[in-house]
Each structure stands twice: as structure tokens, then as C-alpha cells.
């Protein structure tokens, strides 16, 4: 039973290019969360998705960032026209149902380290 | 004021000692509290969660919650070098979709 799979593990982009980060949740999980982690900082919530729906994108920058979780295939976090400040580790987490106080577990992927040159 | 605050450390304890990690939060609506461990370059993994005031024990780990003081802590007894990692405190609000994380405390257990 594979865990949350993220790829690529490392992604290098030049300023102005596009970055696509992929996340396949655990089998049976239909809820996906994306977090960003800057060096020496905690995880910052970006977006919460269910299959084909964005539920909460309050943590995502209004410009250049978008996320999707199609009916088939992985969730994608897309960053257009990347800038150096986008360099960070991006973690995806999944849960089997909507996260509630009695459904405590978020399962994290290994993350994608984005480096913008 | 940050929503979830932790002492960044580093916190250094000798092997076999008790490591005490602290966390304060600003939102009184917070309902669920979590401790994650993150090794360098790895993903966070859940260690403990607690909802009610008081202590919750799991093996060498004890989580303590005081909602009146908006304070949650993690005690690690008989610390081992393998416990050396960054420990992230996280809180979740009632009905919220996201979990808010602190910046983490780096713990080093010296043999």
C-alpha cells in the first residue's frame, strides 16, 4: 500500500518558467492538501481539494498559483512564471475523508524541493 | 502575533534525559492539537494528537494540553539520538480545512 507519492523530488526552474508539482494521494484517499515550507519555517497551508473540486484555496497566492485534482490522475500544483521567492519545499498530504477532529491523520508525501535560479 | 509559536531551538539534551517541547497558539477556537516529527529532508510524521485538557501518554511521549493558557507541550522520556529531529506543533480549528503549523523546534539528543 503505497503512501502519498510526490514527484519530482527535486525541480529546478529558471525565473519565468512554469513549475508543475504532482501528488498522488494514498489509495482510497479523496482529499488532498498542499503545504509550502520555507527554510527554518513551519508548513504553510495553501489549498485543500477533493476530486474535481477546490474546497479552500485561502492560503494560495492569488496570482501565478493554481491547483487541480482531476477525476483521474494526480493532483497538480502549478506555478506560472516562477520567481526566486517560490523556492521552497512543497508538501502534499492526503486523508480518506474530510478532515475532522476525529479523523486526525494527515499522511504527508516526501515533498518536492523547488529551486528557482 | 503568529498563530502557532514554538521556540526554534536548537534544544539539546543528553541521551536518557527528558526533552520538553513547548507550543502556544493564539486562536481560542482551536480544537485539535498535533505534534509532528520531521527529520531533515523528510516529510512530517504524526507522533501525537490531543483534544482534551490534561495529559495523553503514548510510550515515551506525553502530550499536555492547557486550553485556558493556550499551551500545548510534548515530553519525550528517555530521549534517544534517533529522536533528534525538528518537532512541529500544529493546531486545527473547529470546521477549518487547514492545519496551522508552528515553525518547529529542532531537538538534538547527544549520546
Tab-separated table of C-alpha atoms in Angstrom:
chain	number	residue	atom	x	y	z
A	1	UNK	CA	0.000	0.000	0.000
A	2	UNK	CA	1.951	2.937	-1.311
A	3	UNK	CA	1.952	6.155	0.639
A	4	UNK	CA	1.433	9.638	-0.713
A	5	UNK	CA	3.591	9.942	-3.802
A	6	UNK	CA	5.030	13.231	-4.941
A	7	UNK	CA	7.130	13.934	-7.976
A	8	UNK	CA	9.511	15.169	-8.908
A	9	UNK	CA	11.557	15.023	-5.738
A	10	UNK	CA	13.645	17.962	-6.900
A	11	UNK	CA	12.698	20.528	-9.538
A	12	UNK	CA	14.925	23.265	-10.864
A	13	UNK	CA	13.446	26.088	-12.879
A	14	UNK	CA	14.697	29.406	-14.187
A	15	UNK	CA	12.828	32.581	-13.443
A	16	UNK	CA	9.782	32.946	-15.668
A	17	UNK	CA	9.345	29.233	-16.326
A	18	UNK	CA	6.445	27.091	-15.160
A	19	UNK	CA	6.638	24.518	-12.388
A	20	UNK	CA	4.282	21.545	-12.143
A	21	UNK	CA	4.243	19.522	-8.965
A	22	UNK	CA	2.358	16.246	-8.798
A	23	UNK	CA	0.776	14.417	-5.907
A	24	UNK	CA	-0.881	11.022	-5.899
A	25	UNK	CA	-2.746	10.500	-2.632
A	26	UNK	CA	-2.842	7.244	-0.787
A	27	UNK	CA	-5.164	4.632	-2.207
A	28	UNK	CA	-8.697	5.328	-1.068
A	29	UNK	CA	-7.971	8.939	-0.150
A	30	UNK	CA	-10.029	11.582	-1.891
A	31	UNK	CA	-8.866	14.675	-0.011
A	32	UNK	CA	-5.620	16.434	-0.815
A	33	UNK	CA	-3.873	19.316	0.917
A	34	UNK	CA	-0.873	21.284	-0.325
A	35	UNK	CA	1.582	22.968	2.033
A	36	UNK	CA	4.685	25.083	1.435
A	37	UNK	CA	7.690	25.066	3.730
A	38	UNK	CA	10.386	27.703	3.617
A	39	UNK	CA	13.749	27.070	5.315
A	40	UNK	CA	13.527	27.348	9.123
A	41	UNK	CA	9.778	27.859	8.901
A	42	UNK	CA	6.738	25.731	9.520
A	43	UNK	CA	4.352	24.372	6.952
A	44	UNK	CA	2.012	26.928	5.418
A	45	UNK	CA	-1.371	25.767	4.201
A	46	UNK	CA	-2.038	26.555	0.575
A	47	UNK	CA	-5.050	24.690	-0.738
A	48	UNK	CA	-7.465	21.864	0.027
A	49	UNK	CA	-9.041	19.852	-2.775
A	50	UNK	CA	-11.374	16.987	-3.266
A	51	UNK	CA	-11.794	15.172	-6.540
A	52	UNK	CA	-12.639	17.787	-9.177
A	53	UNK	CA	-13.274	20.493	-6.571
A	54	UNK	CA	-11.259	23.184	-4.849
A	55	UNK	CA	-12.663	23.419	-1.343
A	56	UNK	CA	-10.398	26.021	0.221
A	57	UNK	CA	-7.651	27.975	-1.520
A	58	UNK	CA	-7.325	30.686	1.098
A	59	UNK	CA	-3.625	30.035	1.569
A	60	UNK	CA	-2.646	30.186	-2.061
A	61	UNK	CA	-1.307	33.355	-3.688
A	62	UNK	CA	-3.896	34.923	-5.950
A	63	UNK	CA	-1.596	35.148	-8.937
A	64	UNK	CA	0.551	32.568	-10.708
A	65	UNK	CA	-0.530	29.657	-8.492
A	66	UNK	CA	-3.246	27.159	-9.306
A	67	UNK	CA	-4.191	23.673	-8.213
A	68	UNK	CA	-6.367	20.909	-9.511
A	69	UNK	CA	-7.368	17.391	-8.562
A	70	UNK	CA	-8.990	15.784	-11.586
A	71	UNK	CA	-11.274	12.788	-11.522
A	72	UNK	CA	-8.473	10.689	-12.913
A	73	UNK	CA	-4.811	11.213	-12.151
A	74	UNK	CA	-2.783	13.062	-9.573
A	75	UNK	CA	-3.342	16.441	-8.018
A	76	UNK	CA	-1.277	19.146	-9.695
A	77	UNK	CA	0.101	22.320	-8.156
A	78	UNK	CA	1.063	24.698	-10.929
A	79	UNK	CA	3.232	27.765	-10.539
A	80	UNK	CA	3.494	30.021	-13.544
A	81	UNK	CA	6.335	32.469	-14.185
A	82	UNK	CA	8.284	31.325	-11.164
A	83	UNK	CA	10.342	33.779	-9.143
A	84	UNK	CA	13.176	33.110	-6.711
A	85	UNK	CA	10.820	33.587	-3.769
A	86	UNK	CA	8.924	30.495	-4.889
A	87	UNK	CA	11.906	28.340	-3.933
A	88	UNK	CA	10.684	26.088	-1.140
A	89	UNK	CA	9.665	22.562	-0.271
A	90	UNK	CA	6.104	21.788	-1.310
A	91	UNK	CA	4.375	19.020	0.596
A	92	UNK	CA	1.193	17.241	-0.290
A	93	UNK	CA	-0.924	15.431	2.280
A	94	UNK	CA	-3.989	13.274	1.924
A	95	UNK	CA	-6.778	11.964	4.103
A	96	UNK	CA	-9.534	9.459	3.437
A	97	UNK	CA	-12.375	11.814	4.252
A	98	UNK	CA	-12.798	15.415	5.147
A	99	UNK	CA	-10.503	16.219	7.988
A	100	UNK	CA	-12.399	16.337	11.248
A	101	UNK	CA	-11.322	16.254	14.876
A	102	UNK	CA	-11.984	12.521	14.963
A	103	UNK	CA	-10.115	11.835	11.763
A	104	UNK	CA	-6.748	13.013	12.854
A	105	UNK	CA	-4.355	11.601	10.378
A	106	UNK	CA	-2.868	13.557	7.551
A	107	UNK	CA	-0.431	11.481	5.549
A	108	UNK	CA	2.360	13.514	4.013
A	109	UNK	CA	4.330	12.862	0.878
A	110	UNK	CA	8.092	13.269	0.710
A	111	UNK	CA	7.775	16.702	-0.819
A	112	UNK	CA	9.090	18.446	-3.903
A	113	UNK	CA	12.021	20.790	-3.437
A	114	UNK	CA	11.639	23.613	-5.943
A	115	UNK	CA	14.701	25.685	-6.716
A	116	UNK	CA	14.344	28.762	-8.886
A	117	UNK	CA	17.571	30.008	-10.436
B	1	UNK	CA	1.369	37.587	16.577
B	2	UNK	CA	1.959	34.227	14.938
B	3	UNK	CA	-0.894	31.765	15.193
B	4	UNK	CA	1.297	28.957	16.467
B	5	UNK	CA	4.559	29.759	18.202
B	6	UNK	CA	7.403	27.474	19.122
B	7	UNK	CA	10.889	28.066	20.402
B	8	UNK	CA	13.048	27.386	17.355
B	9	UNK	CA	15.843	25.935	19.455
B	10	UNK	CA	18.052	24.168	18.995
B	11	UNK	CA	17.230	22.227	22.118
B	12	UNK	CA	19.977	19.893	23.184
B	13	UNK	CA	19.525	17.144	25.776
B	14	UNK	CA	21.729	14.201	26.776
B	15	UNK	CA	20.684	10.684	25.939
B	16	UNK	CA	18.270	9.303	28.526
B	17	UNK	CA	17.037	12.724	29.647
B	18	UNK	CA	13.555	14.197	29.273
B	19	UNK	CA	13.090	16.579	26.360
B	20	UNK	CA	10.376	19.198	26.819
B	21	UNK	CA	8.958	20.944	23.755
B	22	UNK	CA	6.524	23.822	24.070
B	23	UNK	CA	3.954	25.472	21.861
B	24	UNK	CA	1.482	28.317	22.260
B	25	UNK	CA	-1.388	29.214	19.981
B	26	UNK	CA	-3.428	32.369	19.552
B	27	UNK	CA	-6.831	31.150	18.347
B	28	UNK	CA	-9.119	30.104	21.173
B	29	UNK	CA	-11.257	28.300	18.614
B	30	UNK	CA	-8.538	25.716	18.146
B	31	UNK	CA	-9.878	22.283	18.869
B	32	UNK	CA	-7.288	19.729	17.875
B	33	UNK	CA	-3.583	19.752	18.598
B	34	UNK	CA	-0.858	17.713	16.993
B	35	UNK	CA	2.833	17.018	17.214
B	36	UNK	CA	4.689	16.033	14.078
B	37	UNK	CA	8.296	14.937	13.810
B	38	UNK	CA	10.296	15.880	10.738
B	39	UNK	CA	13.741	14.556	10.004
B	40	UNK	CA	15.924	16.716	7.815
B	41	UNK	CA	14.848	16.461	4.200
B	42	UNK	CA	11.937	14.203	5.036
B	43	UNK	CA	8.191	14.587	5.346
B	44	UNK	CA	6.435	15.256	8.664
B	45	UNK	CA	5.068	12.262	10.510
B	46	UNK	CA	2.409	12.356	13.188
B	47	UNK	CA	3.547	11.484	16.694
B	48	UNK	CA	0.716	12.560	18.961
B	49	UNK	CA	-2.628	14.301	18.899
B	50	UNK	CA	-4.691	15.617	21.787
B	51	UNK	CA	-8.117	17.229	22.124
B	52	UNK	CA	-8.826	17.431	25.837
B	53	UNK	CA	-7.137	19.301	28.625
B	54	UNK	CA	-4.624	17.249	30.528
B	55	UNK	CA	-2.058	14.650	29.599
B	56	UNK	CA	-2.024	11.950	26.970
B	57	UNK	CA	0.671	9.324	27.037
B	58	UNK	CA	1.903	7.057	24.252
B	59	UNK	CA	5.053	5.121	25.007
B	60	UNK	CA	7.891	7.557	25.665
B	61	UNK	CA	5.801	10.507	24.506
B	62	UNK	CA	3.387	12.594	26.578
B	63	UNK	CA	1.336	15.438	25.162
B	64	UNK	CA	-0.007	18.043	27.559
B	65	UNK	CA	-2.780	20.499	26.768
B	66	UNK	CA	-3.952	23.546	28.684
B	67	UNK	CA	-6.632	25.353	26.721
B	68	UNK	CA	-7.035	28.119	29.292
B	69	UNK	CA	-3.379	29.042	28.835
B	70	UNK	CA	-3.451	28.182	25.117
B	71	UNK	CA	-0.467	25.973	25.616
B	72	UNK	CA	0.459	22.516	24.417
B	73	UNK	CA	3.643	20.619	25.108
B	74	UNK	CA	5.383	17.379	24.216
B	75	UNK	CA	7.570	15.464	26.640
B	76	UNK	CA	9.944	12.795	25.385
B	77	UNK	CA	11.204	10.499	28.116
B	78	UNK	CA	14.430	8.513	27.871
B	79	UNK	CA	15.495	10.567	24.856
B	80	UNK	CA	17.440	8.706	22.189
B	81	UNK	CA	19.773	10.045	19.492
B	82	UNK	CA	17.191	8.829	16.974
B	83	UNK	CA	14.771	11.385	18.435
B	84	UNK	CA	16.947	14.149	17.009
B	85	UNK	CA	14.673	15.956	14.569
B	86	UNK	CA	12.501	19.026	14.204
B	87	UNK	CA	9.215	18.825	16.066
B	88	UNK	CA	6.279	20.699	14.607
B	89	UNK	CA	3.287	21.755	16.651
B	90	UNK	CA	0.030	22.065	14.720
B	91	UNK	CA	-3.478	23.176	15.598
B	92	UNK	CA	-6.786	22.888	13.859
B	93	UNK	CA	-9.901	24.957	14.324
B	94	UNK	CA	-13.454	23.757	14.524
B	95	UNK	CA	-14.729	23.354	10.998
B	96	UNK	CA	-11.468	24.520	9.496
B	97	UNK	CA	-9.984	22.909	6.443
B	98	UNK	CA	-6.382	23.515	7.266
B	99	UNK	CA	-3.932	22.650	9.962
B	100	UNK	CA	-1.770	25.538	11.197
B	101	UNK	CA	1.839	24.687	11.913
B	102	UNK	CA	4.448	26.294	14.076
B	103	UNK	CA	7.966	26.846	12.758
B	104	UNK	CA	9.228	23.841	14.687
B	105	UNK	CA	11.764	23.184	17.430
B	106	UNK	CA	14.991	21.452	16.497
B	107	UNK	CA	15.915	18.801	19.045
B	108	UNK	CA	19.341	17.246	19.344
B	109	UNK	CA	19.886	14.273	21.650
B	110	UNK	CA	23.560	13.774	22.375
B	111	UNK	CA	24.915	10.277	23.094
